[in-house]
Amino acid sequence: MKTLYVTDLDGTLLAPDGRLSDASAEMLNKAISGGALFSIATARTPSTVETLLKKVHTNLPFIVMTGAAGWNPTDGLFSHTVSIPRNDAEKILEVFRKHSLPVFIYCFVGGVIHVYHSGSLSEPEKEFMKGRSGRYKQFHVPDDGQSTLPSPLPDVALFYSIQPSEEGKEAYEELKRGNICNPLFYNDIYGERMAVLEAFAPEASKANALKWLKKVAGADRVVVFGDNVNDIPMLRAADVAVAVENALPEVKEMADIIIGPNYSDSVAQYILTDSQLSSHAI
């Protein structure tokens, strides 16, 4: 039986400082060299994933942008991209503007993610942009924050808004009622009292991307690790759902197994141990 291990990054595999420890990288590589199938499912884009996981020697695609795309670290190519229909993207943008919420707009163009911005730039947004440009992602955001948007908008993968936790809830509820996108609203684990509001195509999710990745990997069994609300769909789709100790209560409640926290290499240790037990059983 082939087991595919898929983990969220922030708050799950990564330590609280947002980095992968050397110990976790070593354990993951040991598991992979022993035959374990390993990948990730993250809200991040390849621009930061490539650096964070450069020490991990897997050849499977990664699920990025919360399931809006797959990305292969071996050849740097996107696959399984899921875009919002253009008419719906315009309607979603109007909701953000109606509620005076600044928002980043992620678009697939020529194998690169081009990022635009609507509204003025907040300090958290300025901080967010630092170090996030690269060969897979380019920002087109002037100092005042108001990008000159392409017309019509190209293939939109994601609307991403960062704001204080008390803001954004009404926009989230309106997007949810509109039934033209898959909206997510959750607290930012790295920003005190900050929240993230995201909008994807209705069929874009970590769960749907997980089904695609399972076929690509030729796996019979899938073990998934998570900590936050955007991980719940893929945890439900897994054969074994694992929550880290620091996960939100609703994530831990629906998990099959609860392991140690993200600051003690718990995910990598579980994968190494489980994969070794599986190989011995065979």
Short mmCIF file of C-alpha atoms in Angstrom, two decimals:
data_model
loop_
_atom_site.label_atom_id
_atom_site.label_comp_id
_atom_site.label_asym_id
_atom_site.label_seq_id
_atom_site.Cartn_x
_atom_site.Cartn_y
_atom_site.Cartn_z
CA MET A 1 0.00 0.00 0.00
CA LYS A 2 1.44 3.34 -1.08
CA THR A 3 0.91 6.15 1.44
CA LEU A 4 0.98 9.81 0.43
CA TYR A 5 1.81 12.25 3.25
CA VAL A 6 0.57 15.80 2.67
CA THR A 7 1.10 18.57 5.20
CA ASP A 8 0.17 22.19 5.59
CA LEU A 9 3.17 24.48 6.17
CA ASP A 10 2.53 27.44 8.47
CA GLY A 11 1.55 26.36 11.97
CA THR A 12 1.96 22.69 11.04
CA LEU A 13 5.24 21.59 9.45
CA LEU A 14 7.04 24.91 9.91
CA ALA A 15 8.26 26.10 13.29
CA PRO A 16 6.70 29.23 14.85
CA ASP A 17 9.38 31.36 13.17
CA GLY A 18 8.03 30.25 9.77
CA ARG A 19 11.02 28.06 8.90
CA LEU A 20 11.63 24.36 8.38
CA SER A 21 14.08 23.05 10.98
CA ASP A 22 17.14 21.09 9.93
CA ALA A 23 15.88 18.18 12.03
CA SER A 24 12.55 18.09 10.17
CA ALA A 25 14.29 18.28 6.78
CA GLU A 26 16.59 15.41 7.74
CA MET A 27 13.71 13.21 8.91
CA LEU A 28 11.62 13.96 5.81
CA ASN A 29 14.51 13.09 3.50
CA LYS A 30 15.11 9.86 5.39
CA ALA A 31 11.43 8.94 4.96
CA ILE A 32 11.47 9.89 1.26
CA SER A 33 14.65 7.89 0.60
CA GLY A 34 12.89 4.94 2.21
CA GLY A 35 10.04 5.20 -0.28
CA ALA A 36 7.60 7.60 1.40
CA LEU A 37 5.54 9.85 -0.89
CA PHE A 38 5.69 13.41 0.47
CA SER A 39 4.11 16.70 -0.55
CA ILE A 40 2.58 19.85 0.92
CA ALA A 41 -0.66 21.81 0.65
CA THR A 42 -0.21 25.47 1.50
CA ALA A 43 -1.69 28.92 1.03
CA ARG A 44 1.75 30.10 -0.03
CA THR A 45 3.00 30.53 -3.59
CA PRO A 46 6.18 28.95 -5.05
CA SER A 47 8.11 32.17 -4.43
CA THR A 48 8.43 31.33 -0.74
CA VAL A 49 7.84 27.57 -0.88
CA GLU A 50 10.92 27.05 -3.06
CA THR A 51 13.16 28.62 -0.43
CA LEU A 52 11.49 27.08 2.60
CA LEU A 53 11.67 23.51 1.26
CA LYS A 54 14.95 23.66 -0.66
CA LYS A 55 16.46 21.00 1.64
CA VAL A 56 13.63 18.49 1.07
CA HIS A 57 14.27 16.05 -1.79
CA THR A 58 10.82 15.18 -3.06
CA ASN A 59 9.85 14.92 -6.73
CA LEU A 60 6.08 15.20 -6.28
CA PRO A 61 4.15 18.38 -7.14
CA PHE A 62 3.15 20.71 -4.31
CA ILE A 63 -0.36 22.05 -3.76
CA VAL A 64 -0.03 25.84 -3.57
CA MET A 65 -2.37 28.79 -3.14
CA THR A 66 -4.82 26.69 -1.09
CA GLY A 67 -5.47 24.38 -4.02
CA ALA A 68 -5.70 26.93 -6.83
CA ALA A 69 -2.67 25.31 -8.46
CA GLY A 70 -0.13 22.54 -8.35
CA TRP A 71 3.55 23.42 -8.71
CA ASN A 72 6.45 21.09 -9.41
CA PRO A 73 9.68 21.98 -7.56
CA THR A 74 11.67 19.86 -10.03
CA ASP A 75 10.86 21.80 -13.20
CA GLY A 76 9.25 24.94 -11.73
CA LEU A 77 6.04 24.52 -13.73
CA PHE A 78 2.44 25.08 -12.65
CA SER A 79 -0.23 22.47 -13.29
CA HIS A 80 -3.85 21.82 -12.33
CA THR A 81 -4.52 25.59 -12.21
CA VAL A 82 -8.04 26.68 -11.24
CA SER A 83 -9.08 30.23 -12.19
CA ILE A 84 -12.14 32.33 -11.36
CA PRO A 85 -14.34 33.07 -14.42
CA ARG A 86 -13.71 36.67 -15.54
CA ASN A 87 -17.26 37.95 -14.98
CA ASP A 88 -17.27 36.49 -11.48
CA ALA A 89 -13.84 37.97 -10.75
CA GLU A 90 -15.19 41.44 -11.53
CA LYS A 91 -18.15 40.86 -9.18
CA ILE A 92 -15.86 39.64 -6.40
CA LEU A 93 -13.63 42.72 -6.78
CA GLU A 94 -16.71 44.94 -6.44
CA VAL A 95 -17.54 43.28 -3.10
CA PHE A 96 -14.09 44.15 -1.73
CA ARG A 97 -14.46 47.73 -2.96
CA LYS A 98 -17.98 48.03 -1.56
CA HIS A 99 -16.65 47.14 1.91
CA SER A 100 -13.57 49.39 1.47
CA LEU A 101 -11.22 46.43 1.81
CA PRO A 102 -7.83 46.63 0.10
CA VAL A 103 -7.05 43.40 -1.75
CA PHE A 104 -4.27 41.68 -3.67
CA ILE A 105 -5.34 40.04 -6.95
CA TYR A 106 -3.29 37.02 -8.04
CA CYS A 107 -3.41 36.22 -11.78
CA PHE A 108 -1.90 33.40 -13.84
CA VAL A 109 -0.10 34.85 -16.87
CA GLY A 110 2.45 32.90 -18.89
CA GLY A 111 3.49 30.52 -16.13
CA VAL A 112 4.02 33.36 -13.63
CA ILE A 113 1.76 34.76 -10.91
CA HIS A 114 1.22 38.48 -11.49
CA VAL A 115 -0.10 40.32 -8.43
CA TYR A 116 -2.11 43.54 -8.57
CA HIS A 117 -3.67 45.56 -5.77
CA SER A 118 -6.89 47.50 -5.31
CA GLY A 119 -7.10 50.18 -2.61
CA SER A 120 -4.51 51.94 -0.49
CA LEU A 121 -1.66 49.93 1.04
CA SER A 122 -1.70 49.24 4.78
CA GLU A 123 1.46 48.68 6.81
CA PRO A 124 0.75 44.92 7.17
CA GLU A 125 0.39 44.71 3.38
CA LYS A 126 3.68 46.53 2.83
CA GLU A 127 5.35 44.09 5.22
CA PHE A 128 3.67 41.17 3.45
CA MET A 129 5.17 42.14 0.07
CA LYS A 130 8.75 42.21 1.35
CA GLY A 131 10.77 39.31 -0.03
CA ARG A 132 7.83 37.76 -1.86
CA SER A 133 8.71 38.72 -5.41
CA GLY A 134 10.67 36.23 -7.50
CA ARG A 135 10.74 34.29 -10.72
CA TYR A 136 7.34 32.76 -9.99
CA LYS A 137 5.58 35.86 -8.65
CA GLN A 138 5.75 39.51 -9.70
CA PHE A 139 4.05 42.42 -7.93
CA HIS A 140 2.60 45.30 -9.93
CA VAL A 141 1.80 47.53 -6.95
CA PRO A 142 2.70 51.25 -6.90
CA ASP A 143 3.51 53.13 -3.70
CA ASP A 144 -0.09 54.32 -3.27
CA GLY A 145 -1.35 50.73 -3.64
CA GLN A 146 -3.75 51.30 -6.51
CA SER A 147 -2.57 49.18 -9.45
CA THR A 148 -3.55 49.84 -13.01
CA LEU A 149 -5.61 46.72 -13.47
CA PRO A 150 -5.68 44.84 -16.78
CA SER A 151 -9.05 44.97 -18.52
CA PRO A 152 -10.44 42.43 -18.54
CA LEU A 153 -8.73 40.79 -15.59
CA PRO A 154 -6.64 37.80 -16.73
CA ASP A 155 -7.01 34.34 -15.13
CA VAL A 156 -7.56 35.24 -11.47
CA ALA A 157 -6.46 32.53 -9.05
CA LEU A 158 -7.00 34.36 -5.80
CA PHE A 159 -8.18 37.52 -4.06
CA TYR A 160 -6.18 38.01 -0.85
CA SER A 161 -6.96 40.65 1.77
CA ILE A 162 -5.28 41.29 5.13
CA GLN A 163 -7.09 43.42 7.69
CA PRO A 164 -7.82 43.70 11.43
CA SER A 165 -9.81 40.70 12.66
CA GLU A 166 -12.98 42.71 13.26
CA GLU A 167 -13.07 43.84 9.61
CA GLY A 168 -13.82 41.67 6.61
CA LYS A 169 -16.54 39.55 8.19
CA GLU A 170 -19.38 41.27 6.34
CA ALA A 171 -17.56 40.98 3.01
CA TYR A 172 -16.95 37.30 3.70
CA GLU A 173 -20.64 36.71 4.39
CA GLU A 174 -21.63 38.54 1.20
CA LEU A 175 -19.17 36.53 -0.87
CA LYS A 176 -20.48 33.35 0.71
CA ARG A 177 -24.10 34.26 -0.12
CA GLY A 178 -23.15 35.16 -3.70
CA ASN A 179 -22.21 31.54 -4.43
CA ILE A 180 -19.70 32.51 -7.15
CA CYS A 181 -16.51 31.73 -5.22
CA ASN A 182 -15.01 29.73 -2.39
CA PRO A 183 -14.32 32.36 0.33
CA LEU A 184 -12.19 31.74 3.44
CA PHE A 185 -11.91 33.98 6.50
CA TYR A 186 -9.46 33.12 9.30
CA ASN A 187 -7.00 34.63 11.77
CA ASP A 188 -3.42 35.20 10.63
CA ILE A 189 -1.17 33.13 12.90
CA TYR A 190 1.75 35.54 12.32
CA GLY A 191 -0.15 38.79 12.82
CA GLU A 192 -1.73 39.56 16.18
CA ARG A 193 -5.37 40.68 15.79
CA MET A 194 -5.11 40.35 12.00
CA ALA A 195 -7.30 38.23 9.73
CA VAL A 196 -7.15 36.99 6.14
CA LEU A 197 -10.04 37.02 3.68
CA GLU A 198 -9.49 34.96 0.53
CA ALA A 199 -11.68 34.18 -2.48
CA PHE A 200 -11.04 31.34 -4.93
CA ALA A 201 -12.94 29.65 -7.74
CA PRO A 202 -15.73 27.45 -6.28
CA GLU A 203 -13.87 24.25 -7.17
CA ALA A 204 -10.49 25.44 -5.84
CA SER A 205 -9.67 23.84 -2.48
CA LYS A 206 -6.98 21.80 -0.82
CA ALA A 207 -9.41 18.86 -0.80
CA ASN A 208 -9.95 18.84 -4.57
CA ALA A 209 -6.24 19.33 -5.22
CA LEU A 210 -5.54 16.45 -2.85
CA LYS A 211 -7.63 14.11 -5.03
CA TRP A 212 -5.62 15.20 -8.07
CA LEU A 213 -2.30 14.71 -6.25
CA LYS A 214 -3.30 11.26 -5.02
CA LYS A 215 -3.78 10.15 -8.64
CA VAL A 216 -0.49 11.74 -9.73
CA ALA A 217 1.37 9.97 -6.93
CA GLY A 218 -0.39 6.64 -7.50
CA ALA A 219 -1.16 6.44 -3.78
CA ASP A 220 -3.61 4.09 -2.08
CA ARG A 221 -3.76 5.92 1.25
CA VAL A 222 -3.44 9.60 2.17
CA VAL A 223 -2.34 10.99 5.54
CA VAL A 224 -2.89 14.74 5.95
CA PHE A 225 -1.62 17.21 8.58
CA GLY A 226 -3.11 20.61 9.43
CA ASP A 227 -3.78 23.30 12.01
CA ASN A 228 -6.19 25.91 10.61
CA VAL A 229 -9.67 26.20 9.11
CA ASN A 230 -8.41 26.17 5.51
CA ASP A 231 -7.01 22.69 6.21
CA ILE A 232 -10.36 21.19 7.26
CA PRO A 233 -11.58 20.27 3.73
CA MET A 234 -8.46 18.23 2.97
CA LEU A 235 -8.44 16.67 6.44
CA ARG A 236 -11.97 15.45 5.76
CA ALA A 237 -10.87 14.04 2.39
CA ALA A 238 -7.93 12.14 3.89
CA ASP A 239 -7.79 8.52 4.99
CA VAL A 240 -6.03 9.67 8.15
CA ALA A 241 -6.47 13.24 9.44
CA VAL A 242 -3.74 14.46 11.78
CA ALA A 243 -3.81 17.71 13.75
CA VAL A 244 -0.85 19.25 15.53
CA GLU A 245 -1.28 20.09 19.19
CA ASN A 246 -1.33 23.84 18.47
CA ALA A 247 -4.19 23.47 15.94
CA LEU A 248 -7.49 25.30 16.35
CA PRO A 249 -10.06 23.45 18.50
CA GLU A 250 -12.35 22.77 15.51
CA VAL A 251 -9.43 21.18 13.63
CA LYS A 252 -8.45 18.98 16.56
CA GLU A 253 -12.07 17.97 17.08
CA MET A 254 -12.39 16.43 13.63
CA ALA A 255 -8.90 14.88 13.46
CA ASP A 256 -8.29 11.14 13.78
CA ILE A 257 -4.96 11.70 15.51
CA ILE A 258 -3.45 14.61 17.47
CA ILE A 259 0.34 14.78 17.59
CA GLY A 260 2.79 17.19 19.21
CA PRO A 261 3.08 20.90 18.37
CA ASN A 262 4.72 22.45 15.32
CA TYR A 263 7.71 23.61 17.37
CA SER A 264 8.92 20.06 18.11
CA ASP A 265 9.27 18.56 14.58
CA SER A 266 6.12 16.54 15.23
CA VAL A 267 4.95 16.19 11.60
CA ALA A 268 8.31 15.03 10.25
CA GLN A 269 8.72 12.58 13.13
CA TYR A 270 5.26 11.12 12.53
CA ILE A 271 5.92 10.71 8.79
CA LEU A 272 9.27 9.01 9.37
CA THR A 273 7.88 6.63 12.01
CA ASP A 274 4.68 5.80 10.12
CA SER A 275 6.49 5.22 6.82
CA GLN A 276 9.02 2.92 8.49
CA LEU A 277 6.23 0.93 10.16
CA SER A 278 4.39 0.66 6.84
CA SER A 279 7.46 -0.60 5.01
CA HIS A 280 8.13 -3.19 7.72
CA ALA A 281 4.51 -4.35 7.52
CA ILE A 282 4.90 -4.91 3.80
#
